Coordinates of C-alpha atoms in Angstrom, one line a residue:
M12 CA 13.2 32.6 2.0
T13 CA 15.7 30.2 3.9
I14 CA 14.2 26.4 4.0
F15 CA 17.0 24.7 5.2
F16 CA 16.0 23.1 8.8
C17 CA 16.3 20.3 11.0
I18 CA 12.8 18.1 10.7
T19 CA 13.5 15.8 14.4
S20 CA 16.4 14.8 16.1
L21 CA 16.0 11.7 14.6
A22 CA 16.1 12.7 11.1
Q23 CA 18.9 14.4 8.8
S24 CA 18.5 18.2 8.1
K25 CA 16.4 18.5 4.7
I26 CA 16.8 21.1 2.0
E27 CA 13.7 21.5 0.6
G28 CA 12.2 23.4 -2.5
F29 CA 9.4 23.9 -5.1
I30 CA 9.5 23.6 -8.9
Y31 CA 6.9 25.8 -10.8
D32 CA 5.9 26.1 -14.3
G33 CA 7.3 29.6 -15.1
M34 CA 4.5 30.7 -17.5
S35 CA 1.5 30.3 -15.2
D36 CA 3.4 30.4 -12.1
V37 CA 1.7 27.0 -10.9
P38 CA 3.3 24.3 -9.0
L39 CA 4.1 20.9 -10.9
P40 CA 3.5 17.9 -9.4
Y41 CA 5.7 14.6 -9.7
C42 CA 8.6 16.5 -11.2
T43 CA 11.7 13.9 -11.5
I44 CA 14.5 15.2 -9.6
R45 CA 18.2 13.6 -9.9
I46 CA 21.2 14.5 -7.8
Y47 CA 24.4 14.2 -9.4
G48 CA 27.5 14.1 -7.0
S49 CA 29.4 11.7 -4.6
Q50 CA 26.0 9.5 -5.0
A51 CA 23.4 9.6 -7.2
H52 CA 20.1 10.0 -6.0
S53 CA 16.4 10.5 -7.3
T54 CA 12.6 11.6 -5.9
I55 CA 10.1 13.5 -7.5
T56 CA 8.1 16.3 -6.0
N57 CA 4.5 15.8 -4.5
E58 CA 1.6 16.9 -5.7
D59 CA 2.1 20.4 -4.3
G60 CA 5.6 20.4 -6.6
K61 CA 7.3 20.0 -3.4
F62 CA 10.3 18.1 -2.9
A63 CA 12.7 17.3 0.0
V64 CA 16.3 15.9 -0.3
D65 CA 19.0 15.8 2.9
S66 CA 21.6 18.6 3.0
I67 CA 24.2 16.1 2.6
Y68 CA 23.7 16.8 -1.1
S69 CA 23.7 20.8 -0.7
S70 CA 27.2 20.9 -2.6
D71 CA 26.1 18.3 -5.2
S72 CA 24.1 19.5 -8.8
I73 CA 20.3 18.9 -9.2
E74 CA 18.3 18.0 -12.5
V75 CA 14.6 18.6 -12.9
R76 CA 12.6 16.9 -15.3
H77 CA 8.7 17.2 -16.4
L78 CA 7.3 16.0 -19.2
G79 CA 6.5 19.3 -21.8
F80 CA 9.1 21.1 -19.9
K81 CA 12.8 21.8 -20.7
T82 CA 15.0 19.8 -18.5
I83 CA 16.9 22.6 -16.2
K84 CA 20.3 21.7 -14.4
T85 CA 21.4 23.9 -11.3
V86 CA 23.0 23.5 -7.7
V87 CA 21.0 21.9 -4.7
S88 CA 22.4 24.7 -2.3
Y89 CA 20.3 27.0 -4.8
F90 CA 17.1 26.1 -2.8
E91 CA 18.9 26.9 0.5
K92 CA 18.3 30.8 -0.4
E93 CA 15.4 30.3 -3.2
S94 CA 12.2 28.8 -2.2
K95 CA 11.1 27.7 -5.6
L96 CA 12.2 27.1 -9.1
Q97 CA 10.8 27.5 -12.3
L98 CA 10.9 25.9 -15.9
E99 CA 10.1 26.8 -19.2
M100 CA 7.9 25.1 -21.4
D101 CA 9.5 22.8 -24.3
V102 CA 7.4 23.7 -27.5
S103 CA 8.5 22.0 -30.7
V104 CA 6.3 22.2 -33.9
L105 CA 4.9 18.3 -34.9
D106 CA 7.4 16.9 -37.3
E107 CA 6.2 17.2 -41.1
V108 CA 6.4 13.5 -41.7
V109 CA 4.0 12.9 -38.9
L110 CA 1.8 16.0 -39.6
T111 CA 1.4 14.7 -43.4
A112 CA 1.0 11.0 -42.5
S113 CA -1.8 12.3 -39.8
Q114 CA -3.9 12.9 -42.3
N115 CA -3.9 9.7 -43.4
E116 CA -7.0 7.5 -41.1
V117 CA -4.8 4.8 -41.3
Y118 CA -1.5 5.8 -39.9
P119 CA -2.7 6.8 -36.4
Y120 CA -3.9 3.2 -36.1
K121 CA -0.8 1.5 -37.4
L122 CA 1.6 3.9 -35.3
L123 CA -0.4 2.7 -32.2
E124 CA 0.0 -0.7 -33.2
R125 CA 3.6 -0.5 -34.0
I126 CA 4.3 0.6 -30.3
I127 CA 1.7 -1.7 -28.8
E128 CA 3.5 -4.4 -30.3
V129 CA 7.2 -3.4 -29.0
Y130 CA 5.7 -3.1 -25.7
R131 CA 3.7 -6.3 -25.8
N132 CA 6.6 -8.4 -27.1
S133 CA 8.8 -7.1 -24.5
K134 CA 10.9 -9.4 -21.8
N135 CA 11.8 -6.9 -19.8
T136 CA 11.1 -6.9 -15.9
T137 CA 12.4 -4.8 -12.8
V138 CA 12.2 -5.1 -9.3
S139 CA 12.3 -2.0 -7.3
K140 CA 11.0 -0.5 -4.1
A141 CA 7.6 1.3 -4.0
F142 CA 5.9 3.5 -1.9
L143 CA 1.7 3.9 -2.0
T144 CA -0.3 6.7 -0.6
M145 CA -4.2 6.2 -0.5
I146 CA -6.9 8.8 0.7
S147 CA -10.6 8.2 0.3
S148 CA -12.9 10.8 1.7
T149 CA -16.9 11.7 1.0
R150 CA -17.9 15.3 0.8
N151 CA -14.2 16.3 1.1
I152 CA -14.4 14.8 4.3
P153 CA -11.2 12.1 4.9
I154 CA -12.7 8.5 5.8
E155 CA -9.5 6.5 5.2
H156 CA -6.0 7.3 4.8
V157 CA -3.4 4.5 4.3
E158 CA 0.5 4.3 3.3
G159 CA 3.2 1.6 2.4
F160 CA 6.4 0.4 1.2
Y161 CA 6.4 -2.4 -0.7
N162 CA 8.8 -4.9 -3.0
S163 CA 7.6 -4.4 -6.3
E164 CA 8.4 -6.5 -9.7
Q165 CA 7.3 -4.9 -12.9
S166 CA 7.1 -5.6 -16.9
L167 CA 6.7 -3.4 -19.8
A168 CA 4.2 -6.2 -21.1
N169 CA 2.3 -6.9 -18.0
G170 CA 2.6 -4.1 -15.6
I171 CA 3.1 -4.5 -12.1
L172 CA 3.8 -8.2 -11.8
D173 CA 4.1 -8.3 -7.8
L174 CA 3.5 -6.1 -4.9
K175 CA 4.6 -7.4 -1.2
V176 CA 4.2 -4.8 1.3
K177 CA 7.1 -4.3 3.9
S178 CA 5.7 -1.7 6.3
G179 CA 2.2 0.3 6.2
R180 CA -0.1 2.1 8.5
F181 CA -3.4 3.6 8.2
G182 CA -6.0 5.8 9.9
Q183 CA -9.8 5.6 9.6
N184 CA -12.5 7.8 10.1
R185 CA -14.7 6.4 13.2
A186 CA -17.8 7.9 11.7
F187 CA -17.5 6.2 8.6
P188 CA -15.6 3.2 9.1
F189 CA -15.6 2.4 5.6
Y190 CA -12.4 0.3 4.2
S191 CA -11.5 1.2 0.5
L192 CA -11.2 -1.0 -2.5
D193 CA -8.0 -2.8 -2.3
N194 CA -6.3 -1.0 -4.8
T195 CA -2.7 -2.4 -4.9
K196 CA -4.7 -5.6 -6.2
I197 CA -6.8 -3.4 -8.7
L198 CA -3.1 -1.6 -10.0
S199 CA -1.5 -5.4 -10.0
D200 CA -4.6 -6.5 -12.2
F201 CA -4.3 -4.3 -14.7
Q202 CA -2.3 -5.5 -18.0
L203 CA -0.3 -3.0 -19.7
F204 CA -0.3 -4.5 -22.6
G205 CA -2.0 -8.0 -22.0
T206 CA -4.9 -9.3 -23.4
S207 CA -6.6 -11.7 -20.4
K208 CA -9.4 -10.5 -18.7
Q209 CA -9.1 -7.5 -15.9
I210 CA -11.0 -5.7 -13.3
L211 CA -10.9 -2.5 -14.9
P212 CA -12.0 -1.7 -18.3
D213 CA -10.1 -2.2 -21.2
Y214 CA -7.6 0.1 -23.9
P215 CA -6.1 -0.3 -27.1
G216 CA -3.3 -1.8 -25.2
N217 CA -5.3 -4.8 -24.3
L218 CA -6.7 -5.5 -27.7
T219 CA -5.8 -6.7 -30.8
Y220 CA -5.1 -4.5 -34.1
N221 CA -8.4 -5.5 -35.4
A222 CA -10.3 -5.1 -32.6
I223 CA -8.9 -1.2 -31.9
Q224 CA -9.9 -0.7 -35.8
R225 CA -13.3 -1.9 -35.0
I226 CA -14.1 -0.3 -31.7
Y227 CA -12.0 2.6 -31.4
D228 CA -11.3 6.0 -33.0
V229 CA -7.5 6.6 -33.2
K230 CA -6.1 10.1 -34.0
I231 CA -3.0 12.3 -33.5
D232 CA -3.6 15.3 -31.5
D233 CA -2.7 18.8 -31.5
C234 CA -0.1 19.2 -28.6
V235 CA 1.0 22.4 -27.4
E236 CA 3.1 20.6 -24.7
C237 CA 4.9 18.3 -27.0
S238 CA 8.7 18.2 -27.3
Q239 CA 11.0 17.2 -29.9
G240 CA 9.8 14.0 -31.5
E241 CA 6.8 13.7 -29.0
V242 CA 3.1 12.7 -30.6
S243 CA -0.2 12.3 -28.5
I244 CA -2.4 9.5 -29.7
S245 CA -5.9 10.0 -28.3
F246 CA -8.3 6.9 -28.7
S247 CA -12.1 7.1 -28.3
P248 CA -14.8 4.1 -28.3
K249 CA -17.0 4.4 -31.0
V250 CA -19.6 3.6 -29.3
A251 CA -20.2 4.3 -25.2
N252 CA -19.2 1.1 -23.5
G253 CA -18.8 1.0 -19.7
R254 CA -15.7 -2.0 -20.5
L255 CA -13.7 0.7 -22.7
F256 CA -11.6 3.0 -21.6
Y257 CA -11.1 6.7 -23.3
G258 CA -7.6 8.2 -23.7
N259 CA -4.7 9.4 -25.1
M260 CA -1.0 8.1 -25.2
L261 CA 2.1 10.3 -25.1
I262 CA 5.0 8.6 -27.3
D263 CA 8.2 9.2 -28.8
H264 CA 7.3 8.5 -32.4
Q265 CA 10.8 7.6 -33.6
L266 CA 12.0 5.8 -30.8
L267 CA 8.7 4.0 -30.7
I268 CA 9.0 5.1 -26.4
I269 CA 5.9 5.3 -24.3
K270 CA 6.1 8.1 -21.8
K271 CA 2.6 8.8 -20.3
I272 CA -0.8 6.9 -20.8
E273 CA -4.2 8.7 -19.6
L274 CA -7.0 6.6 -19.3
L275 CA -10.7 7.4 -18.2
A276 CA -13.9 5.8 -17.8
V277 CA -17.3 7.1 -16.8
D278 CA -19.9 4.9 -15.4
P279 CA -17.5 2.0 -15.9
I280 CA -18.4 -1.9 -15.9
T281 CA -15.8 -3.7 -13.5
N282 CA -15.4 -7.3 -13.1
A283 CA -15.5 -8.9 -9.6
L284 CA -15.9 -5.4 -8.0
A285 CA -18.6 -6.1 -5.2
S286 CA -19.8 -5.7 -1.8
I287 CA -19.5 -8.8 0.4
N288 CA -22.4 -7.2 2.3
K289 CA -25.5 -8.2 0.7
D290 CA -27.1 -5.0 2.2
V291 CA -24.6 -2.7 0.5
E292 CA -24.4 -1.9 -3.2
L293 CA -21.3 -0.2 -4.8
T294 CA -21.3 1.4 -7.7
P295 CA -18.4 2.7 -9.9
R296 CA -18.7 6.2 -11.1
E297 CA -15.5 7.1 -12.7
I298 CA -11.9 5.9 -13.1
R299 CA -8.9 7.5 -13.7
L300 CA -5.8 5.8 -14.1
N301 CA -2.4 7.5 -15.3
I302 CA 0.4 5.4 -16.1
V303 CA 3.8 7.5 -16.4
F304 CA 7.6 6.1 -17.0
N305 CA 10.7 7.3 -15.8
P306 CA 11.8 9.9 -18.3
I307 CA 15.5 8.9 -17.3
D308 CA 14.9 5.4 -17.9
P309 CA 12.2 4.8 -20.0
E310 CA 11.7 0.8 -20.0
K311 CA 10.5 1.7 -16.2
I312 CA 7.2 2.8 -14.9
Q313 CA 7.8 5.6 -12.5
Y314 CA 4.3 6.1 -11.1
L315 CA 0.6 5.2 -11.6
E316 CA -2.2 7.3 -10.4
L317 CA -5.8 5.8 -9.4
H318 CA -8.8 7.9 -8.9
F319 CA -11.9 5.9 -8.2
Q320 CA -15.2 7.3 -7.7
M321 CA -18.2 5.0 -6.5
G322 CA -21.6 5.1 -5.1
Y323 CA -22.1 3.9 -2.0
R324 CA -25.1 2.5 -0.7
S325 CA -26.5 0.7 2.5
K326 CA -29.8 0.8 4.8
N327 CA -29.1 3.9 6.1
I328 CA -26.2 5.9 3.8
S329 CA -26.0 6.7 0.6
E330 CA -22.6 8.5 -0.1
I331 CA -20.3 9.1 -3.1
I332 CA -16.5 8.1 -2.1
D333 CA -13.6 9.4 -3.8
S334 CA -10.5 7.7 -3.5
R335 CA -7.0 8.9 -5.1
T336 CA -4.1 6.2 -5.0
F337 CA -0.5 7.0 -5.8
L338 CA 2.0 4.4 -6.3
Y339 CA 5.8 5.5 -6.7
F340 CA 8.4 3.0 -7.9
F341 CA 11.9 3.8 -6.7
D342 CA 15.7 2.3 -6.2
Y343 CA 15.6 0.0 -9.3
D344 CA 17.2 -3.1 -9.2
T345 CA 17.1 -3.1 -5.4
F346 CA 14.4 -4.6 -2.7
Y347 CA 13.9 -4.6 1.0
E348 CA 14.2 -7.7 2.8
D349 CA 10.9 -9.5 3.1
P350 CA 9.5 -10.1 6.7
Y351 CA 9.8 -13.8 8.1
F352 CA 7.3 -15.5 9.9
T353 CA 8.5 -18.5 12.1
K354 CA 4.9 -20.1 10.9
T355 CA 2.8 -18.7 8.0
I356 CA 0.2 -16.8 8.3
H357 CA -2.6 -16.4 5.1
F358 CA -3.1 -12.7 5.4
N359 CA -6.4 -11.5 3.7
N360 CA -5.2 -8.2 2.3
D361 CA -2.9 -5.6 2.8
Y362 CA -4.4 -4.0 5.8
D363 CA -3.8 -7.4 8.1
K364 CA -0.4 -7.8 6.9
M365 CA 0.0 -4.0 7.8
I366 CA -0.8 -4.7 11.4
A367 CA 1.2 -7.7 11.7
L368 CA 4.6 -5.6 10.5
Q369 CA 6.9 -3.3 11.7
A370 CA 6.4 0.3 11.3
S371 CA 9.5 1.8 13.2
D372 CA 9.9 5.5 12.7
D373 CA 13.4 4.9 12.1
F374 CA 12.5 3.1 9.0
W375 CA 9.8 5.3 8.3
E376 CA 12.3 8.6 8.4
S377 CA 15.2 6.9 6.3
N378 CA 12.6 5.9 3.6
Y379 CA 9.8 8.4 3.0
Q380 CA 10.2 9.6 -0.5
F381 CA 8.6 13.1 -0.6
P382 CA 7.1 15.7 2.0
K383 CA 3.4 15.1 2.6
S384 CA 1.1 17.2 0.8
I385 CA -1.7 19.6 1.8
N386 CA -4.2 17.6 1.1
E387 CA -2.3 14.6 3.0
N388 CA -1.7 16.7 6.1
K389 CA -5.2 17.7 6.4
S390 CA -6.5 14.3 6.2
M391 CA -4.0 12.9 8.8
D392 CA -5.2 16.0 11.0
F393 CA -8.6 14.9 10.6
M394 CA -7.7 11.3 11.3
K395 CA -6.1 12.4 14.6
K396 CA -8.9 14.4 15.7
N397 CA -11.9 12.7 14.4
G398 CA -10.4 8.8 13.8
F399 CA -7.9 6.4 14.9
L400 CA -4.4 5.7 13.4
I401 CA -3.2 2.4 13.1
N402 CA 1.2 1.7 13.4
F403 CA 1.7 5.2 13.1
N404 CA 4.3 5.3 16.1
N405 CA 4.6 1.7 15.4
Y406 CA 1.6 1.4 17.8
I407 CA -1.9 0.1 17.4
P408 CA -4.3 1.6 20.0
L409 CA -6.7 -0.6 22.1
D410 CA -9.6 1.4 22.2
D411 CA -9.6 1.0 18.3
L412 CA -9.4 -2.7 17.7
K413 CA -13.2 -2.8 18.0
Y414 CA -13.0 -0.4 14.3
T415 CA -10.6 -2.7 12.7
R416 CA -11.5 -6.1 13.9
P417 CA -8.0 -7.8 12.6
T418 CA -7.4 -11.2 11.9
V419 CA -4.1 -10.9 13.5
L420 CA -3.1 -9.4 16.6
S421 CA 0.3 -8.1 17.9
W422 CA 1.4 -8.6 21.7
Q423 CA 1.3 -5.4 23.5
Q424 CA 2.1 -4.7 27.3
G425 CA -0.6 -2.8 27.9
R426 CA -3.0 -4.8 26.2
R427 CA -5.4 -8.3 27.4
L428 CA -7.3 -10.0 25.1
N429 CA -11.0 -10.3 25.6
W430 CA -13.5 -12.0 23.9
E431 CA -14.1 -8.9 21.6
H432 CA -11.0 -9.8 20.2
L433 CA -11.4 -12.7 19.3
H434 CA -14.4 -12.6 17.0
R435 CA -16.7 -14.9 18.6
L436 CA -20.2 -14.8 17.7
T437 CA -22.8 -14.3 20.3
T438 CA -24.9 -16.8 21.9
E439 CA -28.1 -15.4 19.5
E440 CA -25.7 -15.5 16.3
Y441 CA -24.8 -19.1 17.0
E442 CA -28.1 -20.4 17.4
S443 CA -29.3 -18.3 14.4
D444 CA -26.7 -19.9 12.1
T445 CA -26.3 -23.3 13.1
M446 CA -28.5 -24.7 10.3
G447 CA -26.7 -22.6 7.9
Y448 CA -23.1 -22.2 8.6
N449 CA -20.9 -20.5 6.3
R450 CA -17.3 -20.2 7.0
G451 CA -16.9 -17.0 4.9
L452 CA -16.0 -15.7 1.9
N453 CA -12.1 -14.7 1.0
L454 CA -11.1 -11.1 -0.1
S455 CA -10.0 -12.5 -3.8
T456 CA -8.3 -10.3 -5.9
G457 CA -10.1 -7.0 -6.8
K458 CA -13.0 -7.3 -4.5
A459 CA -14.3 -4.5 -2.7
Y460 CA -15.2 -4.7 1.2
D461 CA -17.3 -2.5 3.6
T462 CA -14.6 -3.3 5.8
P463 CA -11.8 -6.2 5.1
F464 CA -12.6 -7.6 8.4
Q465 CA -16.5 -7.7 8.2
H466 CA -16.4 -11.1 6.3
L467 CA -14.4 -12.5 9.6
Q468 CA -17.7 -12.2 11.9
T469 CA -19.1 -15.6 10.1
K470 CA -15.9 -17.3 10.9
A471 CA -16.2 -18.2 14.4
S472 CA -15.6 -21.7 15.2
R473 CA -17.8 -24.8 15.6
N474 CA -15.4 -26.9 17.5
D475 CA -15.4 -27.4 21.4
K476 CA -11.5 -27.6 21.4
D477 CA -9.1 -24.8 21.8
N478 CA -6.4 -24.2 18.8
I479 CA -4.7 -20.7 19.1
N480 CA -1.9 -20.2 16.4
I481 CA 1.0 -17.7 17.6
C482 CA 4.0 -16.8 15.8
Y483 CA 6.8 -14.4 15.5
M484 CA 7.4 -11.7 13.0
V485 CA 11.3 -11.2 12.1
D486 CA 12.1 -7.9 10.1
S487 CA 15.5 -6.1 8.7
Y488 CA 15.8 -2.7 7.8
I489 CA 18.6 -0.5 7.2
G490 CA 18.2 2.9 9.6
E491 CA 19.1 6.2 9.1
N492 CA 22.4 5.8 10.8
G493 CA 23.1 3.2 7.9
I494 CA 22.9 0.4 10.5
T495 CA 21.0 -2.8 9.9
K496 CA 18.2 -3.3 12.9
I497 CA 16.5 -6.5 13.2
V498 CA 13.1 -6.1 15.1
S499 CA 10.1 -8.1 15.7
R500 CA 6.9 -9.0 17.0
T501 CA 5.1 -11.6 18.6
L502 CA 1.8 -12.3 16.7
L503 CA -1.8 -14.0 17.7
D504 CA -3.1 -15.4 14.2
I505 CA -6.8 -15.1 15.3
D506 CA -8.5 -16.1 11.8
S507 CA -6.8 -19.7 11.9
S508 CA -7.3 -20.3 15.5
Q509 CA -10.0 -22.0 16.8
F510 CA -11.9 -20.8 20.5
S511 CA -14.3 -22.9 22.4
H512 CA -17.8 -21.8 23.3
E513 CA -17.0 -21.6 26.8
R514 CA -16.7 -18.0 28.0
T515 CA -15.2 -17.6 31.3
K516 CA -12.4 -15.4 33.1
N517 CA -10.5 -18.8 33.5
K518 CA -10.5 -19.4 29.7
L519 CA -9.6 -16.1 28.6
V520 CA -6.7 -15.8 31.6
Y521 CA -5.4 -19.0 29.7
F522 CA -5.3 -17.8 26.4
N523 CA -3.6 -14.7 27.9
I524 CA -1.2 -16.2 29.0
I525 CA -0.3 -18.4 26.4
F526 CA 0.2 -15.4 24.4
D527 CA 2.5 -13.8 26.9
I528 CA 4.8 -17.4 27.1
Y529 CA 5.5 -16.6 23.3
E530 CA 6.3 -12.9 23.9
V531 CA 8.8 -14.0 26.9
Y532 CA 10.7 -16.4 24.1
R533 CA 10.6 -13.2 21.8
Q534 CA 12.3 -11.0 24.2
L535 CA 14.6 -13.7 25.0
A536 CA 15.5 -13.9 21.1
A537 CA 15.7 -10.2 20.7
S538 CA 18.0 -10.3 23.8
R539 CA 20.7 -12.6 21.8
I540 CA 20.4 -10.5 18.5
M541 CA 23.9 -8.7 18.5
E542 CA 24.8 -5.7 15.6
N543 CA 26.5 -8.3 13.9
T544 CA 23.6 -10.7 13.6
T545 CA 22.8 -11.5 10.4
F546 CA 18.9 -11.6 9.1
E547 CA 19.4 -15.3 8.4
E548 CA 21.0 -15.9 11.6
A549 CA 18.2 -13.7 13.5
K550 CA 15.9 -16.1 11.4
I551 CA 17.5 -19.4 13.5
I552 CA 17.4 -17.9 16.6
Y553 CA 13.6 -16.9 16.1
D554 CA 12.9 -20.2 15.2
E555 CA 14.8 -22.1 18.2
M556 CA 12.9 -19.4 20.9
Y557 CA 9.6 -20.3 18.7
K558 CA 10.2 -23.9 19.4
A559 CA 11.5 -23.6 22.9
A560 CA 7.6 -21.4 23.3
L561 CA 5.6 -24.2 22.2
T562 CA 7.1 -27.0 24.2
E563 CA 6.4 -24.5 27.4
V564 CA 2.8 -23.8 26.2
K565 CA 2.3 -27.6 26.3
K566 CA 3.7 -27.9 29.5
M567 CA 1.3 -24.9 30.6
E568 CA -1.7 -26.7 29.1
K569 CA -0.9 -30.0 30.8
E570 CA -0.4 -28.1 34.1
T571 CA -3.4 -26.4 34.2
S572 CA -5.5 -29.0 32.8
N573 CA -6.4 -26.5 29.8
D574 CA -7.7 -23.8 32.0
S575 CA -10.0 -26.3 34.4
D576 CA -7.3 -26.7 37.0
Y577 CA -7.0 -22.9 38.8
E578 CA -4.4 -23.7 41.2
G579 CA -2.0 -24.5 38.0
L580 CA -3.6 -21.4 36.2
V581 CA -2.5 -19.0 39.5
K582 CA 1.0 -20.9 39.4
W583 CA 1.4 -20.0 35.6
N584 CA 0.2 -16.5 36.3
N585 CA 2.4 -15.5 38.8
R586 CA 5.4 -16.9 36.2
I587 CA 4.3 -14.1 33.6
K588 CA 3.9 -11.6 36.4
A589 CA 7.7 -12.3 37.5
K590 CA 8.5 -12.3 33.7
L591 CA 6.4 -9.3 32.5
N592 CA 4.7 -7.9 35.2
I593 CA 1.4 -8.8 33.9
D594 CA -0.9 -10.2 36.3
N595 CA -3.9 -11.7 34.2
L596 CA -5.9 -12.8 37.0
A597 CA -6.2 -9.3 38.3
S598 CA -6.6 -7.3 35.3
I599 CA -9.2 -9.2 33.3
K600 CA -12.5 -9.0 34.6

């Protein structure tokens, strides 16, 4: 079977292959793939055991690793003719010293204590890039699909210290617009060996030695898949407790290195994990969390895998939600340029920020880390037919804004602002809420929501004045051809803007013209960006154009008397028509 092919005209040709268990002939997920040659490159197999590398590596060597299997080396060109490579299990006899010591009930506790102390006292921190995929479903029907690239910082002592989204995209099921837990917050909050209160249940790594002895049974397990020097330590609460994980830890008992941690909690009790909607009840049913360290560099986390099952109950619906999040760290000691905003936006969550950021095909083609799995392709196909996709092909469809209700909007040629986009309460809602107005709750760490935008329905302005906040997002990335590209968007920050109670066509035209003025100056800034323009220089250009746009808007506000002067409005409408070929007076009903 030949698997050398060209994916798209934009992408480089790829060599793909599968890694299998040589004994059971089943694919091995998350194998570590290392390329040795003119330049080093690392990747992993997906959940189907499939990987892909650029064809430029065809003459290089490839090394494949997986816990419990012998490392194998071959050449990348092997996969131009063969579709799969089989690994042999690495079975070894448990060290006699460990075997004897394990008969002592105290030894497993002491061994666990020693390794926890090593990691808890570690000062090692690492920055890297990260790639996240998340799929949520109910009754095997996809309801959410999220992908994102991040800048990250991690430490051996505390786990993920920081995750900042660089670019993201997501899809939702129109029939079930459920927005999953903010799983990046949950994963970032989990402390590998810290002892502070966290959202998820605790495990021995979060406890003192005395606490472990008191509440956990700890033992050394028989481990048929352990390699030389490896030991599997299992731990289970002496009394079932929703605030405690069961699990095991695969370690090198001589080097005191952790290779993998597997955690399980059934009917868990979590902290600060509840729906903002009083009519909805979310009940965690099962949590599985796997932490795997990089086999080539064991002082770094390679990936986290979180399975979260919860009960979802409201007045009209009761379902079981299954959510799987996979967070893979790559390109250690490097990071993306952080996107720049000409005015600060306080994003409520990653969904909002993904809508604001670029999602260029060129960026995604050059950064995607492994092939989509069968499940991911099925989920994506379902969303295309039965849902909507945000930021795929760098596009946000107009008709789907009613489902997402974002707190930021990106300017688009074919989209005009309407009152629905601005989240204004109806007259009836306003009158019923005047006695007990609540500005709404923030999406704080670890909280779950039916939709991250739902809380905005209570955030309409009570001010008769208009204050529309607009800024530019500027970003830089290296494309497939190795050339640095600078991209930008004009953003309306709905969450911090204020809109008066007046709902007239002229008022809506007025808002759209303001949005358009900023876009005119964004395009002017973009025209000044050359191939040799640095990102810092680009920031200065956009800052200057932003100030110019602000001055122009003030002039427009004065000449239209804040939309009450119709002749002035017509004048500015014609200016926008000449610049952008948009007639707001004609297109807005």
